[in-house]
């Protein structure tokens, strides 16, 4: 059970990191597009 909690927590952290990375990429992409225009 303890291992299951660790695995679940790890997945939750990974998902949070992935979402943050996607938001950062989207933000940078928006800035780059604004610079080009």
PDB file of N, CA, C and O in Angstrom, chain B, residues numbered from 101:
ATOM      1  N   UNK B 101       0.836  -1.203   0.000  1.00  0.00           N
ATOM      2  CA  UNK B 101       0.000   0.000   0.000  1.00  0.00           C
ATOM      3  C   UNK B 101       0.873   1.256   0.000  1.00  0.00           C
ATOM      4  O   UNK B 101       0.585   2.226  -0.702  1.00  0.00           O
ATOM      5  N   UNK B 102       1.927   1.223   0.785  1.00  0.00           N
ATOM      6  CA  UNK B 102       2.815   2.383   0.842  1.00  0.00           C
ATOM      7  C   UNK B 102       3.440   2.655  -0.525  1.00  0.00           C
ATOM      8  O   UNK B 102       3.572   3.802  -0.951  1.00  0.00           O
ATOM      9  N   UNK B 103       3.819   1.570  -1.198  1.00  0.00           N
ATOM     10  CA  UNK B 103       4.404   1.713  -2.540  1.00  0.00           C
ATOM     11  C   UNK B 103       3.382   2.318  -3.499  1.00  0.00           C
ATOM     12  O   UNK B 103       3.718   3.134  -4.357  1.00  0.00           O
ATOM     13  N   UNK B 104       2.131   1.901  -3.334  1.00  0.00           N
ATOM     14  CA  UNK B 104       1.072   2.433  -4.189  1.00  0.00           C
ATOM     15  C   UNK B 104       0.913   3.934  -3.998  1.00  0.00           C
ATOM     16  O   UNK B 104       0.709   4.675  -4.959  1.00  0.00           O
ATOM     17  N   UNK B 105       1.010   4.376  -2.741  1.00  0.00           N
ATOM     18  CA  UNK B 105       0.897   5.811  -2.450  1.00  0.00           C
ATOM     19  C   UNK B 105       2.063   6.554  -3.085  1.00  0.00           C
ATOM     20  O   UNK B 105       1.880   7.628  -3.659  1.00  0.00           O
ATOM     21  N   UNK B 106       3.258   5.986  -2.984  1.00  0.00           N
ATOM     22  CA  UNK B 106       4.439   6.625  -3.575  1.00  0.00           C
ATOM     23  C   UNK B 106       4.289   6.730  -5.090  1.00  0.00           C
ATOM     24  O   UNK B 106       4.584   7.768  -5.682  1.00  0.00           O
ATOM     25  N   UNK B 107       3.826   5.642  -5.712  1.00  0.00           N
ATOM     26  CA  UNK B 107       3.653   5.632  -7.161  1.00  0.00           C
ATOM     27  C   UNK B 107       2.620   6.665  -7.579  1.00  0.00           C
ATOM     28  O   UNK B 107       2.818   7.388  -8.555  1.00  0.00           O
ATOM     29  N   UNK B 108       1.504   6.735  -6.831  1.00  0.00           N
ATOM     30  CA  UNK B 108       0.444   7.687  -7.150  1.00  0.00           C
ATOM     31  C   UNK B 108       0.971   9.114  -7.012  1.00  0.00           C
ATOM     32  O   UNK B 108       0.703   9.963  -7.862  1.00  0.00           O
ATOM     33  N   UNK B 109       1.725   9.375  -5.934  1.00  0.00           N
ATOM     34  CA  UNK B 109       2.274  10.708  -5.703  1.00  0.00           C
ATOM     35  C   UNK B 109       3.247  11.067  -6.822  1.00  0.00           C
ATOM     36  O   UNK B 109       3.258  12.200  -7.302  1.00  0.00           O
ATOM     37  N   UNK B 110       4.065  10.099  -7.235  1.00  0.00           N
ATOM     38  CA  UNK B 110       5.032  10.340  -8.309  1.00  0.00           C
ATOM     39  C   UNK B 110       4.311  10.694  -9.607  1.00  0.00           C
ATOM     40  O   UNK B 110       4.722  11.607 -10.323  1.00  0.00           O
ATOM     41  N   UNK B 111       3.241   9.972  -9.904  1.00  0.00           N
ATOM     42  CA  UNK B 111       2.463  10.261 -11.119  1.00  0.00           C
ATOM     43  C   UNK B 111       1.852  11.650 -11.044  1.00  0.00           C
ATOM     44  O   UNK B 111       1.816  12.381 -12.034  1.00  0.00           O
ATOM     45  N   UNK B 112       1.368  12.008  -9.849  1.00  0.00           N
ATOM     46  CA  UNK B 112       0.764  13.326  -9.679  1.00  0.00           C
ATOM     47  C   UNK B 112       1.788  14.418  -9.902  1.00  0.00           C
ATOM     48  O   UNK B 112       1.502  15.424 -10.552  1.00  0.00           O
ATOM     49  N   UNK B 113       2.989  14.223  -9.363  1.00  0.00           N
ATOM     50  CA  UNK B 113       4.057  15.215  -9.527  1.00  0.00           C
ATOM     51  C   UNK B 113       4.471  15.295 -10.985  1.00  0.00           C
ATOM     52  O   UNK B 113       4.681  16.385 -11.517  1.00  0.00           O
ATOM     53  N   UNK B 114       4.590  14.135 -11.637  1.00  0.00           N
ATOM     54  CA  UNK B 114       4.988  14.108 -13.046  1.00  0.00           C
ATOM     55  C   UNK B 114       3.966  14.855 -13.905  1.00  0.00           C
ATOM     56  O   UNK B 114       4.323  15.604 -14.814  1.00  0.00           O
ATOM     57  N   UNK B 115       2.688  14.633 -13.595  1.00  0.00           N
ATOM     58  CA  UNK B 115       1.624  15.297 -14.362  1.00  0.00           C
ATOM     59  C   UNK B 115       1.698  16.806 -14.159  1.00  0.00           C
ATOM     60  O   UNK B 115       1.523  17.573 -15.106  1.00  0.00           O
ATOM     61  N   UNK B 116       1.956  17.231 -12.926  1.00  0.00           N
ATOM     62  CA  UNK B 116       2.052  18.658 -12.626  1.00  0.00           C
ATOM     63  C   UNK B 116       3.234  19.273 -13.374  1.00  0.00           C
ATOM     64  O   UNK B 116       3.128  20.370 -13.922  1.00  0.00           O
ATOM     65  N   UNK B 117       4.361  18.555 -13.391  1.00  0.00           N
ATOM     66  CA  UNK B 117       5.543  19.060 -14.091  1.00  0.00           C
ATOM     67  C   UNK B 117       5.265  19.148 -15.591  1.00  0.00           C
ATOM     68  O   UNK B 117       5.665  20.109 -16.248  1.00  0.00           O
ATOM     69  N   UNK B 118       4.579  18.143 -16.124  1.00  0.00           N
ATOM     70  CA  UNK B 118       4.278  18.122 -17.554  1.00  0.00           C
ATOM     71  C   UNK B 118       3.377  19.293 -17.925  1.00  0.00           C
ATOM     72  O   UNK B 118       3.598  19.951 -18.942  1.00  0.00           O
ATOM     73  N   UNK B 119       2.360  19.555 -17.102  1.00  0.00           N
ATOM     74  CA  UNK B 119       1.451  20.675 -17.368  1.00  0.00           C
ATOM     75  C   UNK B 119       2.204  21.999 -17.298  1.00  0.00           C
ATOM     76  O   UNK B 119       1.978  22.893 -18.113  1.00  0.00           O
ATOM     77  N   UNK B 120       3.097  22.119 -16.322  1.00  0.00           N
ATOM     78  CA  UNK B 120       3.869  23.356 -16.182  1.00  0.00           C
ATOM     79  C   UNK B 120       4.752  23.553 -17.407  1.00  0.00           C
ATOM     80  O   UNK B 120       4.881  24.667 -17.915  1.00  0.00           O
ATOM     81  N   UNK B 121       5.353  22.474 -17.875  1.00  0.00           N
ATOM     82  CA  UNK B 121       6.224  22.549 -19.053  1.00  0.00           C
ATOM     83  C   UNK B 121       5.408  22.955 -20.283  1.00  0.00           C
ATOM     84  O   UNK B 121       5.863  23.767 -21.090  1.00  0.00           O
ATOM     85  N   UNK B 122       4.217  22.396 -20.426  1.00  0.00           N
ATOM     86  CA  UNK B 122       3.365  22.735 -21.563  1.00  0.00           C
ATOM     87  C   UNK B 122       2.948  24.200 -21.510  1.00  0.00           C
ATOM     88  O   UNK B 122       2.912  24.881 -22.535  1.00  0.00           O
ATOM     89  N   UNK B 123       2.631  24.682 -20.306  1.00  0.00           N
ATOM     90  CA  UNK B 123       2.234  26.090 -20.166  1.00  0.00           C
ATOM     91  C   UNK B 123       3.410  26.994 -20.505  1.00  0.00           C
ATOM     92  O   UNK B 123       3.238  28.029 -21.150  1.00  0.00           O
ATOM     93  N   UNK B 124       4.604  26.604 -20.072  1.00  0.00           N
ATOM     94  CA  UNK B 124       5.802  27.400 -20.343  1.00  0.00           C
ATOM     95  C   UNK B 124       6.073  27.441 -21.849  1.00  0.00           C
ATOM     96  O   UNK B 124       6.384  28.496 -22.401  1.00  0.00           O
ATOM     97  N   UNK B 125       5.951  26.283 -22.509  1.00  0.00           N
ATOM     98  CA  UNK B 125       6.163  26.225 -23.966  1.00  0.00           C
ATOM     99  C   UNK B 125       5.134  27.095 -24.681  1.00  0.00           C
ATOM    100  O   UNK B 125       5.471  27.815 -25.621  1.00  0.00           O
ATOM    101  N   UNK B 126       3.889  27.029 -24.238  1.00  0.00           N
ATOM    102  CA  UNK B 126       2.832  27.824 -24.853  1.00  0.00           C
ATOM    103  C   UNK B 126       3.117  29.307 -24.677  1.00  0.00           C
ATOM    104  O   UNK B 126       2.929  30.101 -25.599  1.00  0.00           O
ATOM    105  N   UNK B 127       3.579  29.676 -23.464  1.00  0.00           N
ATOM    106  CA  UNK B 127       3.893  31.080 -23.173  1.00  0.00           C
ATOM    107  C   UNK B 127       5.047  31.566 -24.047  1.00  0.00           C
ATOM    108  O   UNK B 127       4.983  32.651 -24.626  1.00  0.00           O
ATOM    109  N   UNK B 128       6.100  30.758 -24.139  1.00  0.00           N
ATOM    110  CA  UNK B 128       7.259  31.140 -24.955  1.00  0.00           C
ATOM    111  C   UNK B 128       6.864  31.227 -26.430  1.00  0.00           C
ATOM    112  O   UNK B 128       7.320  32.115 -27.150  1.00  0.00           O
ATOM    113  N   UNK B 129       6.017  30.303 -26.871  1.00  0.00           N
ATOM    114  CA  UNK B 129       5.566  30.299 -28.261  1.00  0.00           C
ATOM    115  C   UNK B 129       4.784  31.565 -28.559  1.00  0.00           C
ATOM    116  O   UNK B 129       4.926  32.155 -29.630  1.00  0.00           O
ATOM    117  N   UNK B 130       3.947  31.986 -27.595  1.00  0.00           N
ATOM    118  CA  UNK B 130       3.160  33.206 -27.761  1.00  0.00           C
ATOM    119  C   UNK B 130       4.077  34.426 -27.851  1.00  0.00           C
ATOM    120  O   UNK B 130       3.864  35.309 -28.682  1.00  0.00           O
ATOM    121  N   UNK B 131       5.089  34.470 -26.998  1.00  0.00           N
ATOM    122  CA  UNK B 131       6.032  35.592 -26.997  1.00  0.00           C
ATOM    123  C   UNK B 131       6.796  35.641 -28.319  1.00  0.00           C
ATOM    124  O   UNK B 131       6.983  36.714 -28.892  1.00  0.00           O
ATOM    125  N   UNK B 132       7.237  34.475 -28.801  1.00  0.00           N
ATOM    126  CA  UNK B 132       7.992  34.412 -30.054  1.00  0.00           C
ATOM    127  C   UNK B 132       7.115  34.878 -31.215  1.00  0.00           C
ATOM    128  O   UNK B 132       7.580  35.599 -32.097  1.00  0.00           O
ATOM    129  N   UNK B 133       5.857  34.470 -31.213  1.00  0.00           N
ATOM    130  CA  UNK B 133       4.934  34.870 -32.282  1.00  0.00           C
ATOM    131  C   UNK B 133       4.703  36.380 -32.241  1.00  0.00           C
ATOM    132  O   UNK B 133       4.630  37.034 -33.281  1.00  0.00           O
ATOM    133  N   UNK B 134       4.589  36.920 -31.039  1.00  0.00           N
ATOM    134  CA  UNK B 134       4.365  38.358 -30.890  1.00  0.00           C
ATOM    135  C   UNK B 134       5.580  39.131 -31.407  1.00  0.00           C
ATOM    136  O   UNK B 134       5.434  40.203 -31.994  1.00  0.00           O
ATOM    137  N   UNK B 135       6.776  38.585 -31.188  1.00  0.00           N
ATOM    138  CA  UNK B 135       7.990  39.249 -31.662  1.00  0.00           C
ATOM    139  C   UNK B 135       8.052  39.261 -33.189  1.00  0.00           C
ATOM    140  O   UNK B 135       8.526  40.225 -33.789  1.00  0.00           O
ATOM    141  N   UNK B 136       7.574  38.192 -33.809  1.00  0.00           N
ATOM    142  CA  UNK B 136       7.636  38.092 -35.266  1.00  0.00           C
ATOM    143  C   UNK B 136       6.681  39.061 -35.943  1.00  0.00           C
ATOM    144  O   UNK B 136       6.958  39.548 -37.039  1.00  0.00           O
ATOM    145  N   UNK B 137       5.556  39.342 -35.294  1.00  0.00           N
ATOM    146  CA  UNK B 137       4.558  40.192 -35.947  1.00  0.00           C
ATOM    147  C   UNK B 137       4.936  41.661 -35.986  1.00  0.00           C
ATOM    148  O   UNK B 137       4.180  42.480 -36.508  1.00  0.00           O
TER     149      UNK B 137
END
